[in-house]
PDB file of C-alpha atoms in Angstrom:
ATOM      1  CA  LYS A   5     100.573 127.512  65.176  1.00 65.00           C
ATOM      2  CA  TYR A   6     102.370 124.479  66.698  1.00 63.00           C
ATOM      3  CA  HIS A   7     101.849 122.512  63.510  1.00 68.00           C
ATOM      4  CA  GLN A   8     103.883 125.118  61.636  1.00 72.00           C
ATOM      5  CA  THR A   9     106.979 124.727  63.818  1.00 74.00           C
ATOM      6  CA  GLN A  10     110.192 122.721  63.456  1.00 76.00           C
ATOM      7  CA  GLU A  11     109.341 121.151  66.806  1.00 72.00           C
ATOM      8  CA  ASP A  12     106.271 119.566  65.210  1.00 73.00           C
ATOM      9  CA  ILE A  13     108.422 118.260  62.348  1.00 74.00           C
ATOM     10  CA  TYR A  14     111.172 116.754  64.503  1.00 73.00           C
ATOM     11  CA  LEU A  15     109.104 115.861  67.570  1.00 70.00           C
ATOM     12  CA  PRO A  16     105.752 115.059  66.007  1.00 60.00           C
ATOM     13  CA  VAL A  17     103.920 114.446  69.263  1.00 67.00           C
ATOM     14  CA  ALA A  18     101.756 117.468  69.871  1.00 66.00           C
ATOM     15  CA  HIS A  19     102.286 118.459  73.486  1.00 65.00           C
ATOM     16  CA  CYS A  20     101.940 121.360  75.899  1.00 66.00           C
ATOM     17  CA  ILE A  21      99.431 123.109  73.669  1.00 69.00           C
ATOM     18  CA  GLU A  22      97.416 125.587  75.687  1.00 71.00           C
ATOM     19  CA  GLY A  23      93.834 124.468  76.152  1.00 74.00           C
ATOM     20  CA  LYS A  24      94.577 120.846  75.204  1.00 71.00           C
ATOM     21  CA  THR A  25      94.945 117.746  77.358  1.00 68.00           C
ATOM     22  CA  GLY A  26      98.454 117.601  78.775  1.00 64.00           C
ATOM     23  CA  HIS A  27      98.961 121.354  79.009  1.00 66.00           C
ATOM     24  CA  ALA A  28      97.874 121.686  82.626  1.00 68.00           C
ATOM     25  CA  MET A  29     100.268 120.938  85.447  1.00 69.00           C
ATOM     26  CA  ASN A  30      99.922 117.763  87.460  1.00 69.00           C
ATOM     27  CA  LYS A  31      97.921 118.626  90.607  1.00 76.00           C
ATOM     28  CA  ASP A  32     100.883 117.953  92.921  1.00 73.00           C
ATOM     29  CA  VAL A  33     103.219 120.095  90.818  1.00 69.00           C
ATOM     30  CA  LYS A  34     100.552 122.818  90.591  1.00 72.00           C
ATOM     31  CA  GLU A  35     100.216 122.844  94.376  1.00 77.00           C
ATOM     32  CA  VAL A  36     103.948 123.473  94.827  1.00 70.00           C
ATOM     33  CA  PHE A  37     103.964 126.053  92.004  1.00 70.00           C
ATOM     34  CA  ASP A  38     101.062 127.897  93.640  1.00 76.00           C
ATOM     35  CA  GLN A  39     102.961 128.069  96.946  1.00 73.00           C
ATOM     36  CA  TYR A  40     105.785 129.893  95.167  1.00 66.00           C
ATOM     37  CA  ASP A  41     103.404 131.881  92.994  1.00 63.00           C
ATOM     38  CA  ASN A  42     101.596 133.214  96.079  1.00 61.00           C
ATOM     39  CA  LYS A  43     104.923 134.712  97.156  1.00 61.00           C
ATOM     40  CA  GLY A  44     105.167 136.565  93.838  1.00 60.00           C
ATOM     41  CA  ILE A  45     108.415 134.897  92.862  1.00 60.00           C
ATOM     42  CA  THR A  46     107.320 132.819  89.897  1.00 62.00           C
ATOM     43  CA  LYS A  47     106.969 134.061  86.377  1.00 63.00           C
ATOM     44  CA  GLU A  48     105.177 132.454  83.472  1.00 65.00           C
ATOM     45  CA  ILE A  49     106.249 132.892  79.895  1.00 67.00           C
ATOM     46  CA  LYS A  50     103.977 131.486  77.226  1.00 66.00           C
ATOM     47  CA  LYS A  51     105.955 130.058  74.360  1.00 65.00           C
ATOM     48  CA  LEU A  52     105.212 128.470  71.026  1.00 63.00           C
ATOM     49  CA  THR A  53     108.060 125.945  71.091  1.00 66.00           C
ATOM     50  CA  PHE A  54     110.701 124.699  73.509  1.00 73.00           C
ATOM     51  CA  GLY A  55     112.774 127.866  73.820  1.00 76.00           C
ATOM     52  CA  ALA A  56     110.946 131.031  74.817  1.00 80.00           C
ATOM     53  CA  ASN A  57     111.624 134.237  72.923  1.00 82.00           C
ATOM     54  CA  PRO A  58     114.789 135.780  74.442  1.00 85.00           C
ATOM     55  CA  ASN A  59     113.080 139.186  74.499  1.00 85.00           C
ATOM     56  CA  ASP A  60     110.365 137.753  76.750  1.00 85.00           C
ATOM     57  CA  TRP A  61     113.019 136.494  79.177  1.00 85.00           C
ATOM     58  CA  VAL A  62     114.755 139.881  79.169  1.00 87.00           C
ATOM     59  CA  LYS A  63     111.473 141.656  80.011  1.00 87.00           C
ATOM     60  CA  VAL A  64     110.684 139.268  82.874  1.00 84.00           C
ATOM     61  CA  ILE A  65     114.171 139.383  84.368  1.00 85.00           C
ATOM     62  CA  GLU A  66     114.477 143.154  84.069  1.00 86.00           C
ATOM     63  CA  GLU A  67     111.141 143.380  85.921  1.00 83.00           C
ATOM     64  CA  LEU A  68     112.416 141.012  88.632  1.00 79.00           C
ATOM     65  CA  LYS A  69     115.650 142.976  89.015  1.00 80.00           C
ATOM     66  CA  LYS A  70     113.606 146.040  90.039  1.00 82.00           C
ATOM     67  CA  GLN A  71     112.316 144.211  93.121  1.00 76.00           C
ATOM     68  CA  ASP A  72     114.177 144.927  96.360  1.00 69.00           C
ATOM     69  CA  ASP A  73     114.339 141.260  97.305  1.00 65.00           C
ATOM     70  CA  PHE A  74     115.633 139.994  93.948  1.00 68.00           C
ATOM     71  CA  SER A  75     118.514 137.706  94.912  1.00 68.00           C
ATOM     72  CA  LYS A  76     120.153 137.674  91.470  1.00 77.00           C
ATOM     73  CA  GLU A  77     119.424 133.983  91.252  1.00 82.00           C
ATOM     74  CA  ILE A  78     117.004 132.169  88.974  1.00 85.00           C
ATOM     75  CA  GLU A  79     116.033 128.533  89.399  1.00 85.00           C
ATOM     76  CA  PHE A  80     114.672 126.377  86.601  1.00 83.00           C
ATOM     77  CA  LEU A  81     112.628 123.237  86.937  1.00 77.00           C
ATOM     78  CA  GLY A  82     110.173 121.460  84.698  1.00 75.00           C
ATOM     79  CA  PHE A  83     109.759 119.191  81.768  1.00 74.00           C
ATOM     80  CA  CYS A  84     111.617 118.337  79.567  1.00 82.00           C
ATOM     81  CA  THR A  85     115.188 118.635  80.886  1.00 87.00           C
ATOM     82  CA  ASP A  86     116.851 117.872  77.558  1.00 89.00           C
ATOM     83  CA  ILE A  87     114.655 120.126  75.443  1.00 86.00           C
ATOM     84  CA  CYS A  88     112.717 122.902  77.190  1.00 85.00           C
ATOM     85  CA  VAL A  89     114.605 123.349  80.466  1.00 89.00           C
ATOM     86  CA  ILE A  90     118.085 123.440  78.955  1.00 93.00           C
ATOM     87  CA  SER A  91     116.963 125.687  76.070  1.00 91.00           C
ATOM     88  CA  ASN A  92     115.485 128.294  78.377  1.00 90.00           C
ATOM     89  CA  ALA A  93     118.292 128.087  80.945  1.00 93.00           C
ATOM     90  CA  MET A  94     120.833 128.689  78.177  1.00 94.00           C
ATOM     91  CA  ILE A  95     118.862 131.628  76.765  1.00 92.00           C
ATOM     92  CA  VAL A  96     118.838 133.278  80.186  1.00 91.00           C
ATOM     93  CA  LYS A  97     122.509 132.444  80.822  1.00 93.00           C
ATOM     94  CA  ALA A  98     123.489 134.058  77.518  1.00 92.00           C
ATOM     95  CA  ALA A  99     121.407 137.181  78.174  1.00 90.00           C
ATOM     96  CA  PHE A 100     122.412 137.535  81.852  1.00 89.00           C
ATOM     97  CA  PRO A 101     125.791 135.819  82.325  1.00 91.00           C
ATOM     98  CA  GLU A 102     126.306 137.181  85.840  1.00 89.00           C
ATOM     99  CA  ILE A 103     122.966 136.082  87.279  1.00 89.00           C
ATOM    100  CA  LYS A 104     123.326 132.815  89.161  1.00 92.00           C
ATOM    101  CA  ILE A 105     121.217 130.184  87.422  1.00 93.00           C
ATOM    102  CA  SER A 106     120.273 126.917  89.063  1.00 92.00           C
ATOM    103  CA  ALA A 107     118.291 123.902  87.954  1.00 90.00           C
ATOM    104  CA  ASP A 108     116.811 121.410  90.386  1.00 86.00           C
ATOM    105  CA  SER A 109     117.454 117.987  88.881  1.00 86.00           C
ATOM    106  CA  LYS A 110     114.922 116.382  91.230  1.00 83.00           C
ATOM    107  CA  CYS A 111     112.190 118.643  89.838  1.00 81.00           C
ATOM    108  CA  MET A 112     112.863 117.849  86.197  1.00 82.00           C
ATOM    109  CA  ALA A 113     112.450 114.932  83.851  1.00 83.00           C
ATOM    110  CA  GLY A 114     113.765 114.250  80.379  1.00 85.00           C
ATOM    111  CA  VAL A 115     112.642 112.218  77.398  1.00 83.00           C
ATOM    112  CA  THR A 116     114.838 109.441  78.802  1.00 88.00           C
ATOM    113  CA  VAL A 117     116.988 109.168  81.923  1.00 92.00           C
ATOM    114  CA  GLU A 118     120.076 109.258  79.713  1.00 95.00           C
ATOM    115  CA  LYS A 119     119.007 112.448  77.957  1.00 92.00           C
ATOM    116  CA  HIS A 120     118.057 114.036  81.282  1.00 91.00           C
ATOM    117  CA  ASN A 121     121.523 113.229  82.655  1.00 95.00           C
ATOM    118  CA  ALA A 122     123.217 114.492  79.481  1.00 96.00           C
ATOM    119  CA  ALA A 123     121.345 117.806  79.724  1.00 95.00           C
ATOM    120  CA  ILE A 124     122.379 118.104  83.371  1.00 96.00           C
ATOM    121  CA  GLU A 125     126.037 117.637  82.383  1.00 97.00           C
ATOM    122  CA  VAL A 126     125.792 120.257  79.620  1.00 97.00           C
ATOM    123  CA  MET A 127     124.202 122.752  82.001  1.00 95.00           C
ATOM    124  CA  LYS A 128     127.003 122.116  84.525  1.00 96.00           C
ATOM    125  CA  SER A 129     129.524 122.844  81.761  1.00 96.00           C
ATOM    126  CA  CYS A 130     127.789 126.168  81.152  1.00 95.00           C
ATOM    127  CA  GLN A 131     128.041 127.258  84.791  1.00 95.00           C
ATOM    128  CA  ILE A 132     124.466 126.440  85.680  1.00 95.00           C
ATOM    129  CA  ASN A 133     124.314 125.202  89.275  1.00 94.00           C
ATOM    130  CA  ILE A 134     122.623 121.810  89.527  1.00 94.00           C
ATOM    131  CA  LEU A 135     120.733 121.231  92.757  1.00 88.00           C
TER     132      LEU A 135
END
C-alpha cells in the first residue's frame, strides 16, 4: 500500500514499513518504550503514512480519558520531527484543543537539524509544549 501513497511520490525512500528492515525500534529506544508500555501508558497506532487517521487518535484518546489516572496530557516523541511527529501532534491538537500536548525535543530527530528545529518552532506556535 505504501507505494500507492503521496508519501512514496514525494519522499521516495521506502521507510517504516511493517515487517521490513528499519521498521523496528532501535534496541535502546525499545527498552525505554517498554518501560513506559509496562505501565500501560503508551499507545500504538499503526498508520500507512506520516499522519495517522484522526479517527484512530480520537478512539485512543477517548479510551485514555476513561482511565482514572489520565492526566490530560499527551507527550509525543519519535522520528521524524518535521514529518511524522508534527503531523500527529497537530492532528491531536486540532481534535482535543484543551488537552496539554508536549513533545520532547531530545527524543526526536528530523530529516535535518534545521528541519527539526523548524518543526519545533511551529509546534511552539501551536501551543504544543516543547520539553
